Structures are given as C-alpha cells and as structure tokens.
Coordinates of C-alpha atoms in Angstrom, one line a residue:
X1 CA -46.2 -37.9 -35.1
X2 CA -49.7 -37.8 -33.6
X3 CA -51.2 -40.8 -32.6
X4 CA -54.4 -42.4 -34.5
X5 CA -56.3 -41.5 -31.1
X6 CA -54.7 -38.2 -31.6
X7 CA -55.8 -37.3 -35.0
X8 CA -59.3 -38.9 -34.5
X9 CA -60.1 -36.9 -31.4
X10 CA -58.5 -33.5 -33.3
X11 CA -61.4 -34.0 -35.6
X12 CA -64.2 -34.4 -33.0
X13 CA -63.4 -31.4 -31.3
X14 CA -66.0 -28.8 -32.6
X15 CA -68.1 -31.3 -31.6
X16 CA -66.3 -31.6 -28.2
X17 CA -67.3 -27.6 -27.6
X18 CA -70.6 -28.7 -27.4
X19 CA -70.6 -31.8 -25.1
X20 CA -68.7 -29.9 -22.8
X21 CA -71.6 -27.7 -22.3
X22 CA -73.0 -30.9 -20.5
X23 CA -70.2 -31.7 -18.0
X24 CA -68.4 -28.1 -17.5
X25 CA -68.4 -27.6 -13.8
X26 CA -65.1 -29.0 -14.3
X27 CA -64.7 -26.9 -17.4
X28 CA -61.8 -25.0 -18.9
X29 CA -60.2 -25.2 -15.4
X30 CA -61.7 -28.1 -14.4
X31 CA -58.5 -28.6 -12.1
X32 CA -58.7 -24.9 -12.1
X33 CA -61.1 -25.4 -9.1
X34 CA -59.0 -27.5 -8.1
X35 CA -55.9 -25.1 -8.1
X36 CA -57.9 -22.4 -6.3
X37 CA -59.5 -24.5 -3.8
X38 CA -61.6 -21.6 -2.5
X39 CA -63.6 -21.3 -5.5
X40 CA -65.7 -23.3 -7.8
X41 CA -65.7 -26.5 -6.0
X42 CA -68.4 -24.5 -3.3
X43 CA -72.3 -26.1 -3.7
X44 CA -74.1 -22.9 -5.6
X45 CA -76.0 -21.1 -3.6
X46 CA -79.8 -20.7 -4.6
X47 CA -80.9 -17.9 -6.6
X48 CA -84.0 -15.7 -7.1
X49 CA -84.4 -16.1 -10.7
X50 CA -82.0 -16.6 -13.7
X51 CA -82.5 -13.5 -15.0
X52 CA -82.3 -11.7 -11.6
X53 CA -79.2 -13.5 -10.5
X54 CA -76.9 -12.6 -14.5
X55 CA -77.9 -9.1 -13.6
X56 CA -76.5 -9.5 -10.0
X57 CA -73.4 -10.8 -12.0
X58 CA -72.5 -8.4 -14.4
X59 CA -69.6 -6.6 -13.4
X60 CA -68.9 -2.8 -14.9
X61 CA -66.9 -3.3 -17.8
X62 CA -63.6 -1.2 -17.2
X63 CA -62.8 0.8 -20.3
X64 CA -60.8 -0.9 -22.8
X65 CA -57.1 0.1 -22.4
X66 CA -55.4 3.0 -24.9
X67 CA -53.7 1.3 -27.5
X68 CA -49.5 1.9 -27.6
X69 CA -48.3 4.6 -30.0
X70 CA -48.3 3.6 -33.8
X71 CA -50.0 0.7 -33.6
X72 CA -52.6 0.6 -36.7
X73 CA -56.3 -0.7 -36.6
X74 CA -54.7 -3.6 -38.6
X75 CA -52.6 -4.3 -35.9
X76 CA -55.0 -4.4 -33.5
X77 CA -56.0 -7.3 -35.4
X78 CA -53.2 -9.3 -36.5
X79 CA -50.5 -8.6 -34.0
X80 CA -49.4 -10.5 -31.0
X81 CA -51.1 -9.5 -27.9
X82 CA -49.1 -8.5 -25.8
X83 CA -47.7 -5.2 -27.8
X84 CA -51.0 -3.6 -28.1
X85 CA -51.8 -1.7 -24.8
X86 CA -49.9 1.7 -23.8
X87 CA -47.4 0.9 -21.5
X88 CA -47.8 3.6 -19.4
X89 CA -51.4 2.9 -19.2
X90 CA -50.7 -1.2 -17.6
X91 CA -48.2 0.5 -15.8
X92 CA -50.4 2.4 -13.5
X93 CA -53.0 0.2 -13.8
X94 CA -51.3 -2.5 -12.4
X95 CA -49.8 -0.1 -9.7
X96 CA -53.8 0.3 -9.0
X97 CA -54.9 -3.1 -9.0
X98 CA -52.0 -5.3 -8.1
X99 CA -51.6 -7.5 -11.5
X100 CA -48.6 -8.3 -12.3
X101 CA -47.7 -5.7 -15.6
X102 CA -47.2 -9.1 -17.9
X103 CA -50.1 -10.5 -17.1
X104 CA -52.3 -7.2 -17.7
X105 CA -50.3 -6.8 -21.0
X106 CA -51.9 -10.2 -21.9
X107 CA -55.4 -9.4 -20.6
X108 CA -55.3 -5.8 -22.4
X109 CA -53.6 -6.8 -25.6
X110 CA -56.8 -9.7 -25.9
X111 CA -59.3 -7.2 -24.9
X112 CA -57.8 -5.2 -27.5
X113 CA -57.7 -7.5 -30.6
X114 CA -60.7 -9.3 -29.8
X115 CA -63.1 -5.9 -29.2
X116 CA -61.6 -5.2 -33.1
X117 CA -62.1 -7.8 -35.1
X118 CA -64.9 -9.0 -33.4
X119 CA -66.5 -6.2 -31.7
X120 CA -70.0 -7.5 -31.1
X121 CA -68.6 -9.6 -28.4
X122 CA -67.9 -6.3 -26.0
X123 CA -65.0 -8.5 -23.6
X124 CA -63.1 -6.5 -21.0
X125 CA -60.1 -7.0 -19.8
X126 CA -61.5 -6.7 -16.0
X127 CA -63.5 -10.1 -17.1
X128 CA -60.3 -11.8 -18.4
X129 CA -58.4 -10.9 -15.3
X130 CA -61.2 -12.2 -13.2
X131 CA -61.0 -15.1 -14.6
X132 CA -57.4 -15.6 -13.8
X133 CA -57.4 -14.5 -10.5
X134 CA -59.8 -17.0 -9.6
X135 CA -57.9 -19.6 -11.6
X136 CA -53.9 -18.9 -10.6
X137 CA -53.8 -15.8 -9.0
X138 CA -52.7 -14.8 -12.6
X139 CA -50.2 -17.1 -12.6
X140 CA -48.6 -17.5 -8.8
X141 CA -51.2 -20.0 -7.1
X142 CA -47.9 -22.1 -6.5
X143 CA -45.4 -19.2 -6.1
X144 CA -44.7 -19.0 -9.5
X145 CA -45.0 -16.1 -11.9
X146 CA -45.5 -15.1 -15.7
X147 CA -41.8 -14.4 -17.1
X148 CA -41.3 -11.8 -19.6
X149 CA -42.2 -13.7 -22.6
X150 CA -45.6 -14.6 -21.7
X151 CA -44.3 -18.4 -20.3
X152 CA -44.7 -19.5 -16.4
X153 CA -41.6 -20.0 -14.5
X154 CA -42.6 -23.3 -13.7
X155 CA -45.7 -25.0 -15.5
X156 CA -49.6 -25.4 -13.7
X157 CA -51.6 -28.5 -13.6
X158 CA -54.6 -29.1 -11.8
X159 CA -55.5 -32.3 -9.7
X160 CA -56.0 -35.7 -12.0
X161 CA -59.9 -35.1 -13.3
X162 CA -60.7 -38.5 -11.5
X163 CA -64.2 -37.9 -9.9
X164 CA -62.8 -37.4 -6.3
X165 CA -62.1 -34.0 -4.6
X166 CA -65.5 -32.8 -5.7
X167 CA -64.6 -33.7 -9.6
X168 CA -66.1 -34.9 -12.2
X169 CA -63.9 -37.8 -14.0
X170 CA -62.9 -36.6 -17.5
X171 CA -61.0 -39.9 -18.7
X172 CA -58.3 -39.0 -20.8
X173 CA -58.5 -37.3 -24.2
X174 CA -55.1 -36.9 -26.1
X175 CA -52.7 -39.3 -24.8
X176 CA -51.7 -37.1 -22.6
X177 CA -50.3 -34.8 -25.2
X178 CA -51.1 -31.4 -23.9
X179 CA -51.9 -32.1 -19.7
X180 CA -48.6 -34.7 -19.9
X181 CA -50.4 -37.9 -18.3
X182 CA -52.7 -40.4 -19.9
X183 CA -54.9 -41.8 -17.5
X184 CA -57.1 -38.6 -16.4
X185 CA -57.3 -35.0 -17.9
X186 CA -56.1 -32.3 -15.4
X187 CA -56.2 -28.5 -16.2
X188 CA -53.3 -26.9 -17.6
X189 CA -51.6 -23.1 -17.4
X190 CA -52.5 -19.9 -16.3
X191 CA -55.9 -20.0 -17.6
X192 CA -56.9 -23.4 -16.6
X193 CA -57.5 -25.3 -19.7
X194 CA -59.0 -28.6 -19.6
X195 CA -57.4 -30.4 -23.0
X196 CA -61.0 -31.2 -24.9
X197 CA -61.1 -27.4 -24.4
X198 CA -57.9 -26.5 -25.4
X199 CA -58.4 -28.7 -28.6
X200 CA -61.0 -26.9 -29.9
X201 CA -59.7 -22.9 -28.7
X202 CA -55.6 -23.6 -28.8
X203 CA -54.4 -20.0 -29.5
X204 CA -50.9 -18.2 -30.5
X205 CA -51.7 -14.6 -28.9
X206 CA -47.8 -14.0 -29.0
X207 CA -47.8 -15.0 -32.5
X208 CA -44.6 -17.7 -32.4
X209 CA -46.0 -20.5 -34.5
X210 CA -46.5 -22.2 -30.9
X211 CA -49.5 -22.5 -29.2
X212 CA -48.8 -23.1 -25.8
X213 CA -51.5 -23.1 -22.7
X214 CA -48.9 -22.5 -20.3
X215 CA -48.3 -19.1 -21.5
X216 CA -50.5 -16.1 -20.6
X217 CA -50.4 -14.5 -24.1
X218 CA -52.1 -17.9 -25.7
X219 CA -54.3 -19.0 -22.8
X220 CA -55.8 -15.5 -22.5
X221 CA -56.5 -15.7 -25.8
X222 CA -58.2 -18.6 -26.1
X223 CA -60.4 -17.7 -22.9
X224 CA -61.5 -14.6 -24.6
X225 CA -62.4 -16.8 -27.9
X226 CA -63.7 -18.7 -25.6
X227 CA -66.0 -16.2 -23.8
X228 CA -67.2 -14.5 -26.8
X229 CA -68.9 -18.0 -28.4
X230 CA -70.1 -19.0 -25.4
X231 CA -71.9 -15.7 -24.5
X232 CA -72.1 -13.4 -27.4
X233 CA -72.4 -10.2 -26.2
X234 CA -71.0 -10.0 -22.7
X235 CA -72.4 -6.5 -22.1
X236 CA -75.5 -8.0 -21.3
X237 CA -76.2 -9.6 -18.1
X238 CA -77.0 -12.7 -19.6
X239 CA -74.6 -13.0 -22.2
X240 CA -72.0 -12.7 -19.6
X241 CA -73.8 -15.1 -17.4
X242 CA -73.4 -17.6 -20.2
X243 CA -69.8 -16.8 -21.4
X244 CA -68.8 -17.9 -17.3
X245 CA -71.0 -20.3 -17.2
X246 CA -69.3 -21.6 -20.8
X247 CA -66.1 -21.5 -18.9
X248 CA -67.6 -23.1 -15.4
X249 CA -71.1 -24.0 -14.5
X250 CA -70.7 -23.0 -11.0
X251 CA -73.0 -19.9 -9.6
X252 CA -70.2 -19.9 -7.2
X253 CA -67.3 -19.4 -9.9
X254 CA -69.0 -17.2 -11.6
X255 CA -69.6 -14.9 -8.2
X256 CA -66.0 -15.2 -7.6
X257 CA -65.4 -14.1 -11.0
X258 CA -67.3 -11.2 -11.1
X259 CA -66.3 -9.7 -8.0
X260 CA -63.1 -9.3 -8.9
X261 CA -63.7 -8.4 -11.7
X262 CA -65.6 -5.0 -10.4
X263 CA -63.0 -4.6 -8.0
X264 CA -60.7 -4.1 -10.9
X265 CA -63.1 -2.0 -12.9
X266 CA -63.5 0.2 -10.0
X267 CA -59.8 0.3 -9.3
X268 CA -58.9 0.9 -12.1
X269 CA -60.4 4.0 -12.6

C-alpha cells in the first residue's frame, strides 16, 4: 500500500513536469551524469546564438526502421515495442553501429509506435540511442547488459542527488519507492530516470502490466514520450534543442548526444 506521501506526490506530478524544467541539469538522468562521468557534468561551453547553436545540434535523422512482417498500422500503435522492427533490419544495423540487437529493438520499436500515433513529433531512433549511449552505454556503463526480455542483468543507479559531485540536491520524492533509498533521489535504469520524472512518464513499452525503469522496452519509451512534449517537433533544430534540453540542460549533454547520434545516422546507412 502506497504511503500518504506517496499518493499525495502521485497527484502533483503533472505539475512536477513543469518544475523540473527549473532544476533539470540533473534531469531524467540526473545521476545519469553521474553514471557517465564524461558527459553532462562538463561547464557548457559558450555559444554564438541559440538559434545558431540548435542548428549545430540537430543530428540527421536516420530513417525510421522497416516494420517486421504482418504487423498492422494498429499494431504499430498498441503493441509492445520491442516486436515492431524487422529483425533482419536491427540485425545489420547493429552489426553497423555496435548496439547491442535488444537494445536497438527497444529504440526502433519506440521510434516506431511513437512516429504512428503521434507523428507530429518526427523522433528517430538515432536520437533515442544517443541518449542511451551517453547515459549507460545502452545498458553496460557497469559491465552489465540488457537481457532478452528487455530487463538489465543487474539494476543502474546513479550517485545520491545530494548537491556534491557537481549535483544539484533533489531531496527525496517517493519514499524511496522507485530509486530504493529515501534520503536523496538518484537516477535509475538504462535510460537514467530521475523518480519526479519517472512519476509523471512511467511507461510499459513491453506491455506486461509492469512499468519498470530498469528495463529498456519501458524506459525508452518514456524518454521518447518524454522527448516529444518537451520539444514538439524534433525535426526542427529547435525542437530538438528543447526535447534534450527537456531531458538535460547541459549544452554539453546535449553535444554528446547529438554526436552520436549522427554517427549512428550515418552508420547506419
């Protein structure tokens, strides 16, 4: 049974979305800097101009993946994730680009689902698995990996959220319930969820009743959600500027982002 704290904070967390905004250079990975100590937690370099610096960003959207045989537009919508992309097609594209085939399936099958029912939003999977290179090494920052099912071999946690190592403190928000300790928040799974996040985008991309952020098919799921409300249309350079931004304020992360990002694209081809 969920505690009173619990229920109360489950309630506040639309509004949570937005606060965020505020204090995100901790954000959805807020520990996820922390994990991948190379990245976010760099001072941001100056820029020309806003505008000038999204356009720098924006990395070539690889094309989205074919879908698998027999899978309907209405699956495309409704079905888990990861059966959505042709095998053959994350096959050689992971022989191209060095993700791991599960973790592509993820990144594909949201790219997938997300371009169909909400097509305005334009993600790519490239973007996705930018995102979690720069958070886990798609899921092996700690010699780990992505099973089978979608679940890590062994779980990820960022460093305690307690304003040292170049963090901002993010004093706890659910009891511990989803990061499993109660005095600091600390990012969680593949993805790097921070739990204010992951209260207001938990996902089932595998579609088991269970949303879990320590699985690839759910926390790539809820990063795309994610990306698209925080940047609307991410073919534009500033709508992609925005969704990484969304997802980390740093200039830095989001460099590190979208260079891998069109390493992929262009790999990929």
């Amino acid at each position: 049974m969920a505690s009173r704290r619990v229920r109360r904070n489950r309630t506040l967390t639309v509004f949570a979305v937005f606060v965020l905004g505020i204090w995100w250079f901790t954000s959805c990975v807020g520990g996820q800097s922390s994990v991948a100590e190379n990245t976010s937690t760099a001072t941001p370099t100056p820029t020309p101009t806003v505008d000038e610096f999204a356009v720098s960003l924006l990395p070539e959207a690889a094309a989205l993946p074919p879908v698998k045989e027999g899978v309907t537009n209405y699956d495309l919508a409704n079905s888990p994730v990861a059966g959505l992309a042709d095998p053959t097609w994350v096959k050689a594209t992971s022989e191209k680009t060095g993700i791991p085939k599960r973790v592509l399936t993820a990144y594909a099958g949201v790219a997938l689902q997300l371009n169909a029912y909400k097509p305005e939003c334009k993600l790519s999977w490239n973007t996705l698995a930018g995102i979690g290179w720069v958070e886990s090494r798609h899921g092996t920052i700690f010699g780990g990996k992505v099973k089978s099912n979608g679940n890590m071999s062994e779980p990820i946690y960022g460093i305690p959220l307690d304003g040292k190592n170049n963090t901002k403190a993010l004093p706890d928000f659910d009891d511990g319930n989803f990061d499993g300790t109660a005095e600091f928040d600390r990012a969680v799974g593949p993805m790097q969820f921070i739990p204010p996040t992951w209260a207001a985008w938990h996902s089932d991309g595998n579609g088991d009743g269970i949303e879990d952020g320590q699985n690839i098919d759910d926390s790539a799921f809820a990063a795309g959600r994610y990306l698209c409300f925080s940047g609307g249309d991410l073919s534009t350079p500033e709508g992609w500027r925005k969704a990484l931004r969304g997802y980390n304020a740093s200039n830095t992360y989001a460099q590190d982002v979208s260079n891998k990002a069109k390493e992929y694209a262009e790999k990929s081809k």
